Amino acid sequence: MIKIQNQSEYEIAYRKSVENPEAFWAEVADSFVWYQKWDKVVEWNFLSPEIKWFCGGKTNITENCIDRHLKVRGNKIALIWEPNDPKERYIRLTYRELAERVNQFANVLKNNGVKKGDRVSIYMPMIPELAISVLACARIGAIHSVVFAGFSSASLADRINDSECSVVLTSDGLNRGEKQIPVKRVVDEALESCPSVQKVIVVDRLGWAIHMEEGRDVYLHDELKNAEKYCAPEPMDSEDPLFILYTSGSTGKPKGVVHTCGGYMVYAEYSFRNVFQYEESDIHWCTADIGWVTGHTYIVYGPLLAGATSVMFEGVPTFPDPGRFWQVCDKWGVTHFYTAPTAIRSLMQAGEDHVLAYSLDSLKVLGSVGEPINEEAWHWYHTHVGKGRCPLVDTWWQTETGGIMISTLAGVTPMKPAHATFPLPGIQPVLLDSDGNELAGNNVEGYLCIKYPWPSIIRTTWGDHERCRINYFATYKGYYFTGDGAKRDENGMYRIIGRVDDVINVSGHRFGTAEIESAINQNSNVVESAVVGFPHDIKGQGIFAYVICKEAPENAEYTRAEIVETVVAQIGRIAKPDVILFVSGLPKTRSGKIMRRILRKIAEGEYENTGDTSTLLDPLVVEEIIGQAKQVRNT
Ligand code: PRX
């Protein structure tokens, strides 16, 4: 175990990690339980790509998350579950109780035919069973694929089919603020086109009477009655897949990012302990949903591997009022609070009174993740939530990186508003120019790449290794390309600027422009569309859609609503376009490529400097679009 506690230790660890990565990572990995030790720390090439960590090692991540803690931390709280409604009773599980629940759930999976290597889709709200089911899969070596419960049935079906899941774990419904949402109904719809699914295991969250398909659907509470209390952890090879998590790229449908057992385990714990400077009595609250990678690594795996107490929240920041986050912090004595800039910006808008109503005395460290945090939000968070005394870690990473890559180590390395700052020891970022040359020195800006592997780097995209190569390893030969642009300031601190590809980051969630366009194009009125991101006060980026209809809509509002509904049905409510502009043409080059640069400028409200339009097939179309945009903005 390595815990870096001051600046000079950081420098020493960083140097060692670059000079002798194998020795560095062997030391980190040594603190885990391995059924069989690795023969070689790393084997890699970034061209195929082929990356293996802790080769030949055998372990089970749940042995490390749970079993090994039982002797010393059996009665320590592992999970605190805070319900959506503050009047409902919370749940706390000690490590021993969590062990029982995970073991039994693992046996339920086995009894329902799940075997090592099978894929299990989990489409569940933020209830304890979600964390438990993830661990239960890992226990028996089944590969979990958690799908955020806000995605539509079509998205769920795509993800289930891509990885041919045999079982789906879900609930009758979910609570979200004042709303209740019929989750199982979404699953039923999805399963109309998912031939691989044999069983659905349903958690009775709301006590609803729901449709249960004979021979396919079973209730968890019934299954638990027949499940043994202990399930031996399956010995897993370091490089056996642990989970698949779908994420959007600039082309095609979302792809299944694959993480493996050994490397992911080592990096999840290492990054958790060091970035947050975790201590035994801390109460860690990451507000993300387990449907995203942040929830995987910093609600479930990282904290439990470290033997920490992790808070899991079912609700939303504004229910019953915008003070809910702070009320929960005071209620549980939260020491580490990790959230997204979009949440901070929306609570900022609700006014200081909500945050000033709570003491927040317990807080020691604040974290930010998912998108660049603007300076105003940074200062508000630091001043009003952290009372100016808590280090604020701006953590840059991605679904593909598995864990935090560039971040201040809380209270150990310096912070700077809106800067992720320095790489963790073991991470070697570089900035490249468009020809792929490394930019030396400071005060430079370029494409953010990583030149050496780390244990939780993406291994492949499920079922399509070539896609993984093309997306991440082909743009700059010999490097992992992040898709982000970044600056290195005069002190060598990194500032992430944002995506340089056709990916939009809405409230910290990634969508490919192509993915949204293809959803919009499903609407029978639509001939073609082009989508770009634009700066949005709360969401960071909003979605701006330029749409060509078959016939000019008679009632523009009505057609807009229809298109929004199409996107909601295809992807989910989170991908709703903010602005839909009806146009008669799109700016295209002679080879038919849409000039998104121009569309981005117009979406930003910049009508004067649209740049060179001489290569366009029809330069006049730009004038027309600007005219339309001005009209919409003025209404
Ligand atoms: O553009 C970066 C942005 O989010 C992208 C990764 O998205 P996702 O895989 O969904 O993971 C989000 C949570 C880890 C990155 O390519 N991003 C993430 N964190 C930051 C960020 N941009 C700026 N600052 C951050 N701290």
XYZ file of C-alpha atoms and ligand atoms in Angstrom:
661
model
C 0.000 0.000 0.000
C 1.301 3.421 -0.889
C -0.029 6.538 0.772
C 1.657 9.741 -0.230
C 1.461 12.255 2.586
C 3.466 15.289 1.571
C 4.840 17.091 -1.439
C 8.275 15.518 -1.281
C 6.788 12.025 -0.991
C 4.704 12.847 -4.053
C 7.809 13.839 -5.987
C 9.719 10.744 -4.916
C 6.782 8.444 -5.723
C 6.258 10.121 -9.081
C 9.903 9.759 -10.038
C 9.958 6.112 -9.003
C 6.756 5.399 -10.925
C 8.340 6.709 -14.128
C 11.824 5.294 -13.652
C 10.692 1.878 -12.502
C 6.958 1.432 -13.063
C 7.044 -2.295 -12.416
C 8.571 -1.906 -8.972
C 6.182 0.942 -8.170
C 3.032 -0.988 -9.095
C 4.277 -4.210 -7.540
C 4.532 -2.361 -4.236
C 0.989 -1.002 -4.588
C -0.425 -4.391 -5.578
C 1.306 -6.217 -2.763
C -1.208 -5.076 -0.166
C -4.055 -7.074 -1.738
C -5.054 -10.694 -1.254
C -3.907 -12.714 -4.264
C -4.705 -16.424 -4.470
C -1.731 -16.667 -6.747
C 0.849 -13.968 -7.165
C 1.558 -12.465 -10.598
C 4.602 -13.569 -12.636
C 5.015 -10.280 -14.423
C 3.754 -6.836 -13.466
C 2.947 -5.540 -16.948
C 3.094 -6.553 -20.591
C 1.946 -4.035 -23.117
C 1.932 -2.558 -26.537
C -0.193 0.403 -27.532
C -0.346 -0.553 -31.200
C -2.540 -3.670 -31.193
C -3.299 -2.654 -28.327
C -2.561 -5.418 -25.862
C -2.216 -4.549 -22.213
C -1.917 -6.973 -19.307
C -1.296 -6.190 -15.676
C -0.242 -8.539 -12.894
C 0.033 -11.334 -15.425
C -0.718 -14.786 -14.104
C -2.079 -13.357 -10.829
C -5.298 -14.757 -9.370
C -7.651 -12.926 -7.050
C -11.252 -11.976 -6.464
C -12.104 -8.321 -5.946
C -14.829 -9.161 -3.401
C -12.302 -11.046 -1.279
C -10.477 -7.717 -1.129
C -13.582 -5.532 -0.741
C -15.204 -7.657 1.942
C -13.674 -10.886 3.276
C -10.282 -9.509 4.191
C -11.914 -6.753 6.252
C -14.091 -9.071 8.337
C -11.540 -9.787 11.050
C -10.738 -6.178 11.851
C -13.705 -4.302 10.422
C -16.559 -6.801 10.648
C -18.675 -4.406 12.695
C -17.640 -1.274 10.872
C -20.292 0.321 8.639
C -19.492 -0.400 5.008
C -22.526 1.171 3.382
C -24.905 3.888 4.485
C -27.962 4.130 2.297
C -29.850 7.416 2.409
C -33.309 7.196 0.817
C -34.891 9.663 -1.579
C -37.430 10.726 1.015
C -35.765 11.933 4.215
C -38.743 10.556 6.170
C -38.089 7.008 5.014
C -35.739 4.879 7.098
C -32.090 4.726 6.097
C -30.155 1.458 5.910
C -26.705 0.804 7.294
C -24.777 -2.358 6.564
C -21.677 -3.412 8.434
C -18.959 -5.244 6.546
C -20.294 -8.473 8.049
C -23.856 -7.715 6.939
C -22.655 -6.688 3.520
C -20.747 -9.967 3.270
C -23.913 -11.924 4.044
C -25.973 -9.987 1.529
C -23.389 -10.318 -1.234
C -22.841 -14.030 -0.613
C -26.546 -14.750 -0.666
C -27.159 -12.667 -3.753
C -24.269 -14.477 -5.436
C -26.016 -17.765 -4.685
C -29.256 -16.398 -6.121
C -27.378 -15.671 -9.333
C -25.913 -19.170 -9.367
C -29.315 -20.720 -8.689
C -30.587 -18.819 -11.697
C -27.957 -20.287 -13.940
C -25.346 -17.515 -13.939
C -21.785 -18.766 -14.401
C -18.326 -17.260 -14.545
C -17.932 -15.159 -17.683
C -21.691 -14.688 -18.224
C -22.851 -11.116 -18.685
C -25.429 -9.710 -16.291
C -27.185 -6.456 -17.044
C -28.098 -4.369 -13.994
C -30.774 -1.733 -14.509
C -31.582 -0.573 -11.026
C -32.104 2.593 -9.019
C -29.703 3.689 -6.297
C -30.803 1.153 -3.701
C -28.477 -1.054 -1.617
C -29.275 -4.038 -3.875
C -27.539 -2.235 -6.724
C -24.180 -2.173 -4.923
C -24.798 -5.672 -3.591
C -25.632 -7.078 -7.015
C -22.503 -5.601 -8.573
C -20.431 -7.307 -5.893
C -22.432 -10.529 -6.210
C -21.562 -10.716 -9.902
C -17.902 -10.102 -9.135
C -18.040 -12.781 -6.464
C -18.925 -15.512 -8.961
C -16.943 -14.086 -11.870
C -19.969 -12.922 -13.852
C -19.331 -9.731 -15.825
C -21.635 -6.921 -14.746
C -22.912 -4.320 -17.139
C -24.687 -1.617 -15.168
C -26.976 0.567 -17.256
C -28.036 3.883 -15.735
C -31.738 3.586 -14.932
C -32.486 6.833 -16.777
C -31.713 5.295 -20.170
C -34.630 4.347 -22.405
C -35.734 0.805 -23.224
C -34.113 1.086 -26.667
C -30.754 2.010 -25.095
C -31.063 -0.767 -22.561
C -31.880 -3.271 -25.308
C -28.851 -2.166 -27.348
C -26.566 -2.675 -24.365
C -28.068 -6.034 -23.420
C -27.779 -7.290 -26.996
C -24.264 -6.008 -27.577
C -22.906 -8.086 -24.713
C -25.529 -10.862 -24.900
C -26.553 -10.704 -21.267
C -28.329 -13.777 -19.973
C -29.804 -12.175 -16.866
C -31.184 -8.734 -15.999
C -31.376 -7.422 -12.432
C -33.903 -4.687 -11.861
C -36.612 -3.294 -9.575
C -40.328 -2.647 -9.843
C -39.895 1.111 -9.879
C -37.760 3.944 -8.602
C -38.078 7.147 -6.617
C -36.683 10.344 -7.992
C -37.609 13.436 -6.021
C -41.362 13.643 -6.141
C -41.641 11.246 -9.056
C -41.900 7.488 -9.210
C -40.734 5.797 -12.376
C -41.786 2.330 -13.607
C -38.410 0.696 -14.119
C -39.621 -2.844 -14.725
C -41.882 -1.636 -17.509
C -38.814 -0.251 -19.306
C -37.105 -3.632 -18.907
C -40.177 -5.451 -20.243
C -40.173 -3.224 -23.307
C -36.456 -3.722 -23.863
C -36.735 -7.483 -23.541
C -39.127 -7.681 -26.463
C -35.971 -7.549 -28.564
C -33.379 -9.272 -26.348
C -33.278 -12.994 -27.164
C -30.264 -13.719 -24.927
C -32.082 -12.931 -21.675
C -33.262 -16.001 -19.758
C -34.058 -14.544 -16.352
C -35.033 -11.274 -14.735
C -34.533 -10.864 -11.009
C -36.662 -8.099 -9.557
C -36.171 -6.135 -6.343
C -39.436 -5.051 -4.777
C -38.549 -1.427 -4.053
C -41.974 0.221 -4.158
C -44.328 -2.677 -3.442
C -46.059 -2.228 -6.780
C -48.076 -4.940 -8.461
C -46.169 -5.389 -11.706
C -46.198 -7.745 -14.653
C -44.033 -10.804 -13.962
C -43.364 -12.946 -16.998
C -43.953 -16.599 -16.180
C -40.754 -18.655 -16.334
C -38.570 -15.564 -16.796
C -39.162 -13.106 -13.949
C -38.554 -13.860 -10.290
C -38.522 -11.701 -7.176
C -35.264 -11.382 -5.304
C -36.972 -11.836 -1.925
C -38.383 -15.199 -3.045
C -35.051 -16.337 -4.422
C -33.219 -15.372 -1.250
C -35.316 -17.886 0.698
C -33.560 -20.724 -1.151
C -30.084 -19.233 -1.195
C -27.215 -20.515 0.950
C -25.497 -18.001 3.221
C -21.971 -18.490 1.896
C -20.627 -18.468 -1.625
C -16.919 -19.054 -2.151
C -15.301 -16.305 -4.225
C -14.400 -17.450 -7.730
C -10.639 -17.277 -8.328
C -10.259 -14.849 -11.216
C -7.310 -14.300 -13.469
C -6.018 -10.723 -13.274
C -7.030 -10.220 -16.874
C -10.492 -11.795 -16.685
C -13.102 -9.103 -17.378
C -14.676 -7.622 -14.258
C -17.227 -5.364 -15.883
C -18.444 -3.716 -19.044
C -19.631 -0.141 -18.947
C -21.122 1.462 -22.024
C -20.041 4.952 -22.939
C -20.506 7.211 -25.927
C -17.849 7.994 -28.477
C -17.753 10.246 -31.480
C -19.062 7.579 -33.848
C -21.711 4.886 -33.816
C -23.506 3.409 -30.866
C -22.140 3.494 -27.311
C -19.322 1.026 -26.830
C -18.734 -1.386 -23.987
C -15.563 -0.394 -22.161
C -14.025 -3.502 -20.603
C -12.156 -3.413 -17.287
C -10.399 -6.421 -15.830
C -10.141 -7.823 -12.319
C -6.558 -7.299 -11.126
C -5.545 -3.936 -12.564
C -8.851 -2.213 -11.911
C -8.822 -3.409 -8.311
C -5.324 -2.091 -7.665
C -5.941 1.291 -9.251
C -9.385 1.845 -7.681
C -7.983 1.475 -4.178
C -4.725 3.315 -4.830
C -6.427 6.341 -6.385
C -9.150 6.448 -3.715
C -6.683 6.345 -0.844
C -4.313 8.910 -2.288
C -6.559 11.476 -3.930
C -8.948 11.676 -0.986
C -6.234 10.998 1.611
C -8.511 8.431 3.158
C -8.267 7.727 6.890
C -9.951 4.910 8.795
C -12.760 6.936 10.402
C -13.736 8.888 7.281
C -17.233 8.877 5.836
C -17.029 9.069 2.081
C -19.925 10.296 -0.019
C -19.788 10.208 -3.791
C -23.081 11.516 -5.173
C -22.785 9.886 -8.596
C -25.080 7.113 -9.733
C -23.554 3.624 -9.862
C -24.726 3.600 -13.490
C -21.662 5.732 -14.292
C -18.013 4.886 -13.801
C -17.700 7.359 -10.930
C -20.178 5.308 -8.942
C -18.425 2.050 -9.811
C -15.035 3.235 -8.642
C -15.797 5.695 -5.859
C -19.033 4.420 -4.295
C -18.484 0.684 -4.584
C -15.014 -0.599 -5.344
C -12.530 2.073 -4.198
C -14.045 2.745 -0.763
C -14.801 -0.911 0.002
C -11.335 -2.030 -1.065
C -9.943 0.510 1.389
C -12.312 -0.667 4.154
C -14.096 2.685 4.212
C -17.664 3.718 4.968
C -19.399 4.701 1.737
C -22.635 6.673 1.515
C -25.099 5.851 -1.230
C -27.918 8.305 -1.965
C -31.130 7.403 -3.724
C -32.435 10.914 -4.308
C -31.686 14.174 -6.058
C -29.937 17.319 -4.759
C -33.096 19.431 -4.831
C -35.580 17.197 -3.040
C -37.279 18.060 -0.771
C -35.297 21.287 -1.145
C -31.886 22.432 -2.424
C -30.390 21.896 1.035
C -30.626 18.111 0.811
C -26.946 17.443 0.084
C -25.915 19.508 3.076
C -28.529 17.980 5.340
C -27.200 14.520 4.453
C -23.608 15.665 5.086
C -24.547 16.818 8.586
C -26.723 13.785 9.273
C -23.950 11.266 8.576
C -20.920 13.348 9.471
C -19.642 13.122 5.922
C -15.915 13.881 5.730
C -15.411 13.503 1.977
C -17.930 14.900 -0.455
C -17.473 14.154 -4.161
C -19.869 15.583 -6.730
C -20.183 17.081 -10.214
C -19.856 20.740 -11.233
C -23.369 20.693 -12.695
C -24.820 19.918 -9.247
C -22.746 22.702 -7.705
C -23.903 25.187 -10.326
C -27.565 24.326 -9.852
C -27.294 24.585 -6.054
C -25.397 27.836 -6.437
C -28.347 29.180 -8.371
C -30.719 28.177 -5.574
C -28.861 30.589 -3.275
C -26.491 30.415 -0.308
C -29.204 30.155 2.347
C -29.650 26.440 1.772
C -26.027 25.696 2.420
C -25.637 28.198 5.267
C -28.451 26.438 7.132
C -26.138 23.487 7.869
C -22.915 23.355 9.841
C -20.905 21.100 7.490
C -18.354 20.849 10.296
C -17.492 17.252 9.491
C -16.272 17.959 5.953
C -12.545 17.558 5.314
C -12.223 17.144 1.541
C -14.338 18.214 -1.433
C -14.162 16.663 -4.869
C -15.323 17.509 -8.357
C -15.632 15.213 -11.371
C -17.118 14.785 -14.803
C -16.479 18.072 -16.582
C -14.387 21.191 -16.234
C -15.372 23.149 -13.129
C -15.560 26.860 -13.876
C -13.854 29.249 -11.469
C -17.086 30.729 -10.119
C -18.439 27.308 -9.167
C -15.041 26.311 -7.778
C -14.964 29.339 -5.446
C -18.572 28.932 -4.349
C -17.964 25.269 -3.520
C -14.714 25.980 -1.728
C -16.063 28.967 0.212
C -19.624 28.037 1.113
C -19.433 24.262 1.342
C -15.801 23.833 2.375
C -15.791 27.054 4.455
C -12.431 27.812 2.900
C -10.749 25.091 4.945
C -11.279 21.936 2.860
C -8.982 21.055 -0.023
C -10.952 20.774 -3.255
C -9.769 18.070 -5.616
C -10.707 18.543 -9.266
C -10.364 14.995 -10.540
C -9.916 14.346 -14.249
C -10.528 10.871 -15.566
C -12.758 8.829 -17.866
C -14.779 5.631 -18.084
C -11.841 4.239 -20.043
C -9.256 5.120 -17.390
C -11.133 3.325 -14.586
C -9.910 5.744 -11.928
C -8.720 9.295 -11.273
C -5.684 10.217 -13.401
C -4.952 13.896 -12.867
C -5.890 15.528 -9.578
C -4.661 17.336 -6.541
C -3.976 14.911 -3.685
C -6.090 16.462 -0.943
C -3.987 18.662 1.303
C -0.780 17.152 -0.103
C -0.238 18.713 -3.524
C -1.309 22.230 -4.499
C -4.678 23.104 -5.986
C -5.678 25.801 -8.411
C -9.222 26.752 -9.385
C -10.394 25.088 -12.594
C -7.218 22.995 -12.831
C -7.005 19.253 -12.350
C -3.324 20.028 -11.607
C -0.852 17.116 -11.484
C -0.919 13.460 -12.554
C -1.034 10.760 -9.910
C 2.249 8.869 -9.562
C 2.111 6.144 -12.190
C 0.364 8.335 -14.765
C 2.388 9.853 -17.586
C 0.344 12.476 -19.464
C 1.683 14.354 -22.465
C 0.327 17.089 -24.701
C 0.691 16.532 -28.426
C 0.380 18.893 -31.348
C -1.763 17.890 -34.311
C 1.208 16.171 -35.955
C 1.672 13.993 -32.904
C 4.786 15.723 -31.546
C 5.093 15.939 -27.768
C 4.985 19.522 -26.559
C 7.860 20.124 -24.208
C 7.938 22.563 -21.302
C 5.158 24.585 -19.787
C 2.633 27.135 -21.017
C 1.546 24.817 -23.801
C -1.769 23.537 -25.073
C -2.481 20.361 -27.019
C -4.146 16.976 -27.250
C -4.048 15.091 -23.981
C -2.517 11.627 -24.333
C -0.991 9.120 -21.923
C 2.262 7.495 -22.907
C 2.543 4.575 -20.503
C -0.159 2.160 -19.314
C -1.600 2.169 -15.814
C -3.362 -0.814 -14.213
C -6.972 0.257 -14.902
C -6.589 1.322 -18.517
C -9.345 0.085 -20.884
C -8.448 -3.351 -22.282
C -10.889 -3.565 -25.153
C -14.358 -2.597 -26.284
C -16.648 -5.558 -25.885
C -16.882 -7.690 -29.008
C -14.940 -5.231 -31.164
C -11.271 -4.827 -30.363
C -10.626 -2.906 -33.559
C -12.987 -0.196 -32.383
C -10.919 0.159 -29.226
C -7.754 0.476 -31.288
C -9.189 3.035 -33.666
C -10.799 5.136 -30.939
C -7.956 5.359 -28.489
C -4.705 4.073 -29.961
C -4.688 4.939 -33.663
C -4.843 8.759 -33.683
C -1.368 9.118 -32.185
C 0.715 5.978 -32.608
C 2.147 4.717 -29.360
C -0.135 6.793 -27.140
C -3.526 6.410 -25.479
C -5.571 9.358 -26.792
C -8.124 10.739 -24.335
C -10.225 12.819 -26.738
C -9.616 15.863 -24.509
C -7.663 19.040 -25.094
C -5.628 20.452 -22.204
C -3.211 23.203 -21.202
C -0.152 22.928 -19.028
C 0.357 26.195 -17.168
C 3.601 27.883 -16.165
C 3.906 25.571 -13.141
C 3.165 22.377 -15.029
C -0.430 22.152 -13.799
C -2.956 20.652 -16.195
C -6.190 22.370 -17.061
C -8.647 20.276 -19.044
C -10.333 22.343 -21.712
C -12.842 19.791 -22.952
C -13.480 17.319 -25.721
C -11.814 17.812 -29.067
C -13.921 15.144 -30.764
C -17.622 14.972 -31.556
C -18.585 14.183 -28.001
C -20.791 16.488 -25.931
C -20.519 16.498 -22.151
C -23.964 17.289 -20.742
C -24.012 17.559 -16.947
C -20.965 15.312 -16.869
C -22.578 12.706 -19.138
C -21.132 11.878 -22.503
C -23.083 11.745 -25.729
C -21.800 11.397 -29.258
C -23.256 13.920 -31.683
C -23.796 11.019 -34.123
C -25.758 9.119 -31.489
C -28.149 12.034 -30.885
C -28.456 12.752 -34.596
C -29.393 9.178 -35.338
C -32.044 9.355 -32.591
C -33.468 12.604 -34.025
C -33.481 11.100 -37.510
C -35.805 8.347 -36.281
C -38.561 10.952 -36.269
C -40.580 10.480 -39.443
C -40.645 14.241 -40.111
C -36.876 14.555 -40.146
C -34.649 14.303 -43.206
C -31.305 15.152 -41.646
C -29.868 16.709 -38.521
C -26.620 17.982 -37.076
C -25.967 18.312 -33.363
C -23.338 20.358 -31.552
C -22.653 21.335 -27.959
C -22.898 24.903 -26.685
C -22.010 26.484 -23.320
C -24.830 26.032 -20.796
C -24.920 27.749 -17.396
C -25.963 24.684 -15.417
C -25.211 21.657 -17.584
C -21.775 22.788 -18.738
C -22.746 21.949 -22.287
C -26.203 21.923 -23.798
C -27.375 20.137 -26.948
C -28.110 22.291 -29.997
C -29.784 20.483 -32.904
C -30.088 21.765 -36.456
C -32.892 19.853 -38.129
C -34.058 19.607 -41.727
C -37.676 18.503 -41.995
C -39.417 16.943 -44.986
C -41.845 19.822 -44.994
C -41.545 23.063 -43.071
C -43.342 22.351 -39.767
C -46.731 24.022 -39.529
C -46.498 24.167 -35.794
C -42.818 24.428 -34.862
C -43.418 23.917 -31.132
C -45.364 20.756 -31.752
C -42.707 19.310 -34.059
C -39.998 20.242 -31.557
C -41.850 18.393 -28.797
C -42.198 15.372 -31.070
C -38.493 15.341 -31.832
C -37.654 15.638 -28.147
C -39.913 12.658 -27.449
C -38.120 10.663 -30.153
C -34.777 11.336 -28.477
C -36.202 10.437 -25.069
C -37.462 7.134 -26.475
C -34.213 6.350 -28.277
C -31.716 7.395 -25.613
C -33.352 8.789 -22.496
C -34.438 12.052 -20.907
C -30.833 13.052 -20.191
C -30.108 13.482 -23.916
C -32.961 15.921 -24.645
C -31.877 18.682 -27.050
C -32.019 22.142 -25.437
C -32.459 23.994 -28.719
C -33.935 22.703 -31.965
C -33.501 24.940 -34.968
C -35.329 24.096 -38.192
C -33.175 24.807 -41.223
C -33.429 24.086 -44.929
C -29.796 23.050 -45.371
C -26.563 22.387 -43.496
C -23.116 23.822 -44.177
C -21.320 21.035 -46.004
C -18.042 20.794 -47.811
C -17.994 19.618 -51.413
C -17.269 16.128 -50.143
C -20.433 16.217 -48.038
C -18.844 16.694 -44.606
C -20.805 18.890 -42.203
C -18.725 21.867 -41.028
C -19.499 21.578 -37.327
C -17.093 24.383 -36.509
C -19.556 26.817 -38.084
C -22.543 25.237 -36.369
C -20.763 25.458 -33.006
C -20.100 29.172 -33.484
C -23.725 29.832 -34.359
C -24.899 27.766 -31.373
C -22.650 29.890 -29.152
C -24.370 32.998 -30.539
C -21.281 34.069 -32.480
C -22.632 35.182 -35.810
C -19.819 37.412 -37.058
C -16.740 35.197 -37.037
C -17.895 31.987 -38.611
C -14.527 31.698 -40.354
C -13.751 30.671 -43.906
C -16.891 29.485 -45.698
C -15.377 29.431 -49.173
C -14.988 25.645 -49.211
C -18.696 25.155 -48.615
C -20.934 23.702 -51.254
C -23.464 26.448 -50.585
C -22.027 29.340 -48.537
C -25.413 31.081 -48.477
C -26.821 28.435 -46.178
C -24.784 29.925 -43.333
C -26.528 33.287 -43.674
C -29.866 31.558 -43.617
C -29.044 29.548 -40.496
C -27.807 32.656 -38.722
C -31.096 34.368 -39.587
C -33.054 31.453 -38.105
C -30.867 31.317 -35.006
C -31.367 35.026 -34.345
C -35.121 34.601 -34.621
C -35.175 31.688 -32.170
C -32.912 33.486 -29.712
C -35.178 36.543 -29.813
C -38.368 34.643 -29.170
O -13.902 15.451 -21.127
C -13.504 14.847 -19.926
C -14.590 15.028 -18.889
O -15.381 13.863 -18.943
C -14.866 12.952 -19.914
C -15.030 11.545 -19.417
O -16.368 11.246 -19.300
P -16.856 9.893 -18.637
O -16.132 8.764 -19.265
O -18.332 9.882 -18.724
O -16.362 9.960 -17.160
C -16.797 10.972 -16.326
C -16.337 10.712 -14.918
C -14.969 10.246 -14.754
C -13.419 13.358 -20.074
O -12.899 12.930 -21.306
N -14.056 15.175 -17.529
C -14.092 14.277 -16.534
N -13.567 14.807 -15.408
C -13.162 16.061 -15.704
C -13.476 16.293 -17.060
N -13.176 17.454 -17.655
C -12.569 18.405 -16.920
N -12.259 18.256 -15.630
C -12.533 17.117 -14.974
N -12.238 16.999 -13.692
